[in-house]
Short mmCIF file of C-alpha atoms in Angstrom, two decimals:
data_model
loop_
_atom_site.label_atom_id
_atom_site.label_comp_id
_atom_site.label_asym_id
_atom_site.label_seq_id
_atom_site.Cartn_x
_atom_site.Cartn_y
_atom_site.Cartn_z
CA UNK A 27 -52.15 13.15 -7.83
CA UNK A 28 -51.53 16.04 -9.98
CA UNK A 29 -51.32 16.06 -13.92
CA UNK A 30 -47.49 14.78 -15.20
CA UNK A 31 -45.94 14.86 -18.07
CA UNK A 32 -43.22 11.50 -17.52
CA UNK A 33 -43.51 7.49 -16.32
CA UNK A 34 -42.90 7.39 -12.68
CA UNK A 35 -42.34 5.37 -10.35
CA UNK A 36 -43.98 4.57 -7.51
CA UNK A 37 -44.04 3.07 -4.20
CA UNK A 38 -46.94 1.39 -2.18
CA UNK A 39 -45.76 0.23 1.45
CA UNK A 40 -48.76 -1.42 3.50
CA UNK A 41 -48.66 -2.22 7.41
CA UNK A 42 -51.44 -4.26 9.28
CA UNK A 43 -51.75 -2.14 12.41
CA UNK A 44 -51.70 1.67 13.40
CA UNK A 45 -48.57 0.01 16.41
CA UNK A 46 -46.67 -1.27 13.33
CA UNK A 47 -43.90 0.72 11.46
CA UNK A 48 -43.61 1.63 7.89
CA UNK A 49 -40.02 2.47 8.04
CA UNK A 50 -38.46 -0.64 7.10
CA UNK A 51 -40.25 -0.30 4.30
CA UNK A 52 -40.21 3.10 3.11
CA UNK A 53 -36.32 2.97 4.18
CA UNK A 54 -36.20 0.53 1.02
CA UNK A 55 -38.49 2.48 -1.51
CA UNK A 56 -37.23 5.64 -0.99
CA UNK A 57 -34.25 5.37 -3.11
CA UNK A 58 -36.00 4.16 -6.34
CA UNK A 59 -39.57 5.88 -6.29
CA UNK A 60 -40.71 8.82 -7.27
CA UNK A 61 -43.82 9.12 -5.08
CA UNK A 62 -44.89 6.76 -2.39
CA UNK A 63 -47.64 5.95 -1.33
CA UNK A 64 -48.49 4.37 2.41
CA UNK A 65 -51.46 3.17 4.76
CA UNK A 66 -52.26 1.34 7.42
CA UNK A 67 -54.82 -1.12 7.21
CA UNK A 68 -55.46 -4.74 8.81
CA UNK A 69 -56.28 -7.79 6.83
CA UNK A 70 -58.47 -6.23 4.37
CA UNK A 71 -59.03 -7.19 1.24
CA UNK A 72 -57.64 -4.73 -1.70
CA UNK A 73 -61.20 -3.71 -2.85
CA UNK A 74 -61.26 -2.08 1.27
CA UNK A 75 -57.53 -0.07 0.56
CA UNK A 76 -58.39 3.36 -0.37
CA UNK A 77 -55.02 4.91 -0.69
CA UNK A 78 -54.29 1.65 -2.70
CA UNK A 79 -57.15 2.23 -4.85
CA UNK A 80 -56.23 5.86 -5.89
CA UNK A 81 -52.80 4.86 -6.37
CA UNK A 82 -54.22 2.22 -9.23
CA UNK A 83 -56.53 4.52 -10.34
CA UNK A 84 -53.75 7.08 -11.22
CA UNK A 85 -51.36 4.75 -12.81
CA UNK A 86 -50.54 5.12 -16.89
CA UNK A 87 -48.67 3.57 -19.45
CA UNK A 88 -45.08 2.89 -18.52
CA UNK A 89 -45.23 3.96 -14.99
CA UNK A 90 -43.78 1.35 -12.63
CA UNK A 91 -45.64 0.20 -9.50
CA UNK A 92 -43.28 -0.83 -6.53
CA UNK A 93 -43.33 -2.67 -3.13
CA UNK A 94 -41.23 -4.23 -0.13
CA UNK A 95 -42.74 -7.50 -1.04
CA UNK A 96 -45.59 -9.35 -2.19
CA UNK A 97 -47.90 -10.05 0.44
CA UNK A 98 -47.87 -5.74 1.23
CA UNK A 99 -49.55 -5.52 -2.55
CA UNK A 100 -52.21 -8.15 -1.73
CA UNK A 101 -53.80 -10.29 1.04
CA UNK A 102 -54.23 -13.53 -1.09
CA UNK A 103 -52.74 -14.85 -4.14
CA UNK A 104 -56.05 -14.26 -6.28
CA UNK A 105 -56.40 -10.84 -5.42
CA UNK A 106 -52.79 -10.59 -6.27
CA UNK A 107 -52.57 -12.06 -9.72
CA UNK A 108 -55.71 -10.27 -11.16
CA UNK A 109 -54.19 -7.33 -9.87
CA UNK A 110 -50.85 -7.65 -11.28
CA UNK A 111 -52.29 -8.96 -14.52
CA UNK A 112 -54.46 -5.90 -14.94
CA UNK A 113 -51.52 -3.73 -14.39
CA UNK A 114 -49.74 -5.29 -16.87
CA UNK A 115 -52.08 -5.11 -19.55
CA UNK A 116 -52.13 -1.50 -19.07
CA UNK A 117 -48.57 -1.31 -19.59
CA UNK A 118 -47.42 -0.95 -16.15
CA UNK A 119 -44.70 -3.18 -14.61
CA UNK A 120 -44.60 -4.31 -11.09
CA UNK A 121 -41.71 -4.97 -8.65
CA UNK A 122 -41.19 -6.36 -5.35
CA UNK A 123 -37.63 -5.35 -4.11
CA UNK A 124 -37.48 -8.50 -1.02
CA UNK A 125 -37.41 -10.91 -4.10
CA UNK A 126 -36.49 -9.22 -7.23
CA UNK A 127 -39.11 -10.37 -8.81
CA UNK A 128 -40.20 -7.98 -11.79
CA UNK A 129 -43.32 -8.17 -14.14
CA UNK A 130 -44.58 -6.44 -16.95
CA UNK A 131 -46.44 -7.92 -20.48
CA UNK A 132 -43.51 -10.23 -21.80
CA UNK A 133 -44.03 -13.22 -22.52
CA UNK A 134 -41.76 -14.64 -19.85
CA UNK A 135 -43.76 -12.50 -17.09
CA UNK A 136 -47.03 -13.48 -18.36
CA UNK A 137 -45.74 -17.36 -18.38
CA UNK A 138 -44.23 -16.60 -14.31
CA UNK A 139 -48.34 -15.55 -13.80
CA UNK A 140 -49.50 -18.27 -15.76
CA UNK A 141 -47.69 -20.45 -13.80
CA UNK A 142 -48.20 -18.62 -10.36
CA UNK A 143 -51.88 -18.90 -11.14
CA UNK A 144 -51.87 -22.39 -11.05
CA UNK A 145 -50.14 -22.76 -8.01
CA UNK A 146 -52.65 -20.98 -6.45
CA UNK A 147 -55.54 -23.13 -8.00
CA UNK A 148 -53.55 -25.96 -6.88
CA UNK A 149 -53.23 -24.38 -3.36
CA UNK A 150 -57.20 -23.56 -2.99
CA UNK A 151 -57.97 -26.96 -4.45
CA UNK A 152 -55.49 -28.80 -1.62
CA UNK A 153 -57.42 -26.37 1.21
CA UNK A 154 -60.58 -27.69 0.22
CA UNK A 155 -60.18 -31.48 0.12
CA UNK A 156 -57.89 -31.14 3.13
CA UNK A 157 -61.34 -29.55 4.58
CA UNK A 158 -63.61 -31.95 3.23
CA UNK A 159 -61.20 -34.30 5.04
CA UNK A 160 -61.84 -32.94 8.42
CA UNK A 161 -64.81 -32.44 8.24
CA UNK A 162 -65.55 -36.26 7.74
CA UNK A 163 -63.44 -37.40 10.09
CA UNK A 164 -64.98 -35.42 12.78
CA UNK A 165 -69.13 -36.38 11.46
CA UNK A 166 -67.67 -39.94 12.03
CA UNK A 167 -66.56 -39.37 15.15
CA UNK A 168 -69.84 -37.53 16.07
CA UNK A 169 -68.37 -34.09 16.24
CA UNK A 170 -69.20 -32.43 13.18
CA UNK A 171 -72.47 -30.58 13.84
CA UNK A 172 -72.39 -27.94 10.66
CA UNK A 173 -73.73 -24.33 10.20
CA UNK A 174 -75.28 -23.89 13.92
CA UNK A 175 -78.92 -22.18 13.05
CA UNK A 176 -79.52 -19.03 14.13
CA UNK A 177 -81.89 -19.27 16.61
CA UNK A 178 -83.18 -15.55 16.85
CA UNK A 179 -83.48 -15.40 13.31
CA UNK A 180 -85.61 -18.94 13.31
CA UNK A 181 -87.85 -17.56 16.21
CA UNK A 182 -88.50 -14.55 14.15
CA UNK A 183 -89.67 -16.56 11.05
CA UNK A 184 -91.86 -19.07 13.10
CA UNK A 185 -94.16 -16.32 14.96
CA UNK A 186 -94.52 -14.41 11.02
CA UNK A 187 -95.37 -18.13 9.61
CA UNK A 188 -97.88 -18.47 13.02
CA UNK A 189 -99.08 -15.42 12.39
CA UNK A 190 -100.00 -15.80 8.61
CA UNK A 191 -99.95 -12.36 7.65
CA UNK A 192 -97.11 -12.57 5.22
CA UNK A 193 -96.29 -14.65 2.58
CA UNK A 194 -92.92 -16.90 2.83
CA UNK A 195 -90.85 -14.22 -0.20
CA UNK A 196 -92.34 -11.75 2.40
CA UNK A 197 -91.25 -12.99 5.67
CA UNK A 198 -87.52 -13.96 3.70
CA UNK A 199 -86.84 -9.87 2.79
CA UNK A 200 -88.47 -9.13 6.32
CA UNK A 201 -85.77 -11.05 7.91
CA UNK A 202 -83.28 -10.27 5.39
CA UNK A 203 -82.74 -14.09 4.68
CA UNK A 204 -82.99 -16.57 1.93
CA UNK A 205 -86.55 -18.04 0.74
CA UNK A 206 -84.86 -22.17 1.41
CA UNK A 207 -84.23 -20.65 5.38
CA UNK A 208 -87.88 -19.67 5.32
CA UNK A 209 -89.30 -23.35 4.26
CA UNK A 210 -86.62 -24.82 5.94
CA UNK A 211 -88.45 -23.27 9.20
CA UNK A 212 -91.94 -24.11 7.75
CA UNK A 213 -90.92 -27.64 7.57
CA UNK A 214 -89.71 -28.37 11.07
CA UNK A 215 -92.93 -26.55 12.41
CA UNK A 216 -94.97 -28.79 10.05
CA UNK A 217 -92.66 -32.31 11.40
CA UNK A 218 -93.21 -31.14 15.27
CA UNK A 219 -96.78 -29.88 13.94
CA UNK A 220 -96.96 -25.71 14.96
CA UNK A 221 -98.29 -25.09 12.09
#
């Protein structure tokens, strides 16, 4: 993005898929941004958005950043609110045109965050006990069997621990694994006696 002199205003639209369209959504930004920026990228995370990236990068003081709606800004709502939150402490406001919603550093926008921000705490907390909740009901009903063990990965470990050339930290950055994986193998050998 070349050197400016003035705020602008600018447009991010975001599909999922190369077979989607971005025309329902540059058909909306067109009319209010300066410069718009698109991609197409599935379910990645906005750290994995290049053109996204740049466009952040490049944003100043009093420029306005604009999209269709929120969930083309962000994949999840914790990605979303530390990214709107660090635009607005730069100065920059953010609107979504499918909701009107509008926020820049007032206080009323940084209550609508605040707020927003607990929501989603609320939300992750709700996900996680309604997990923990599953995953009870099916160990009582004998179903539940955990993180399966990778069984490649645990044949690896027992012929280096047979072999005793290498020392358990050793064998864990040879098979690019934790040190508890490591004893955790060492310890079944030891109960069925390989060792």
């Amino acid at each position: 993005m070349a050197d400016r002199g003035k705020e602008m205003i600018f447009g991010y639209a975001r599909v999922s898929t190369k077979d989607q369209s971005l025309e329902r959504q540059l058909a909306v930004l067109e009319p209010v941004c300066d410069k718009i920026i698109s991609e197409k990228e599935s379910g990645k995370s906005t750290s994995e958005r290049p053109e996204l990236l740049n466009l952040l990068s490049h944003l100043r003081e009093g420029d306005t950043l604009v999209a269709h709606s929120i969930d083309r800004l962000a994949r999840n709502t914790r990605d979303l609110l530390e990214m709107i939150d660090g635009l607005v402490e730069r100065g920059i406001v953010v609107r979504f045109l499918a909701n009107g919603m509008s926020f820049d550093n007032s206080p009323q926008s940084r209550l609508i965050l605040t707020m927003m921000g607990a929501v989603a705490e609320f939300e992750r907390g709700m996900i996680a006990s309604r997990r923990n909740e599953g995953i009870a009901i099916a160990k009582d009903a004998g179903r539940y069997k955990g993180k399966q063990k990778n069984k490649e990965l645990h044949s690896k470990i027992t012929e280096m621990l047979l072999a005793g050339k290498n020392t358990p930290d050793e064998i864990a950055k040879l098979c690019d694994c934790g040190r508890a994986t490591v004893f955790r193998v060492k310890k079944e050998m030891m109960s069925t006696e390989q060792v």
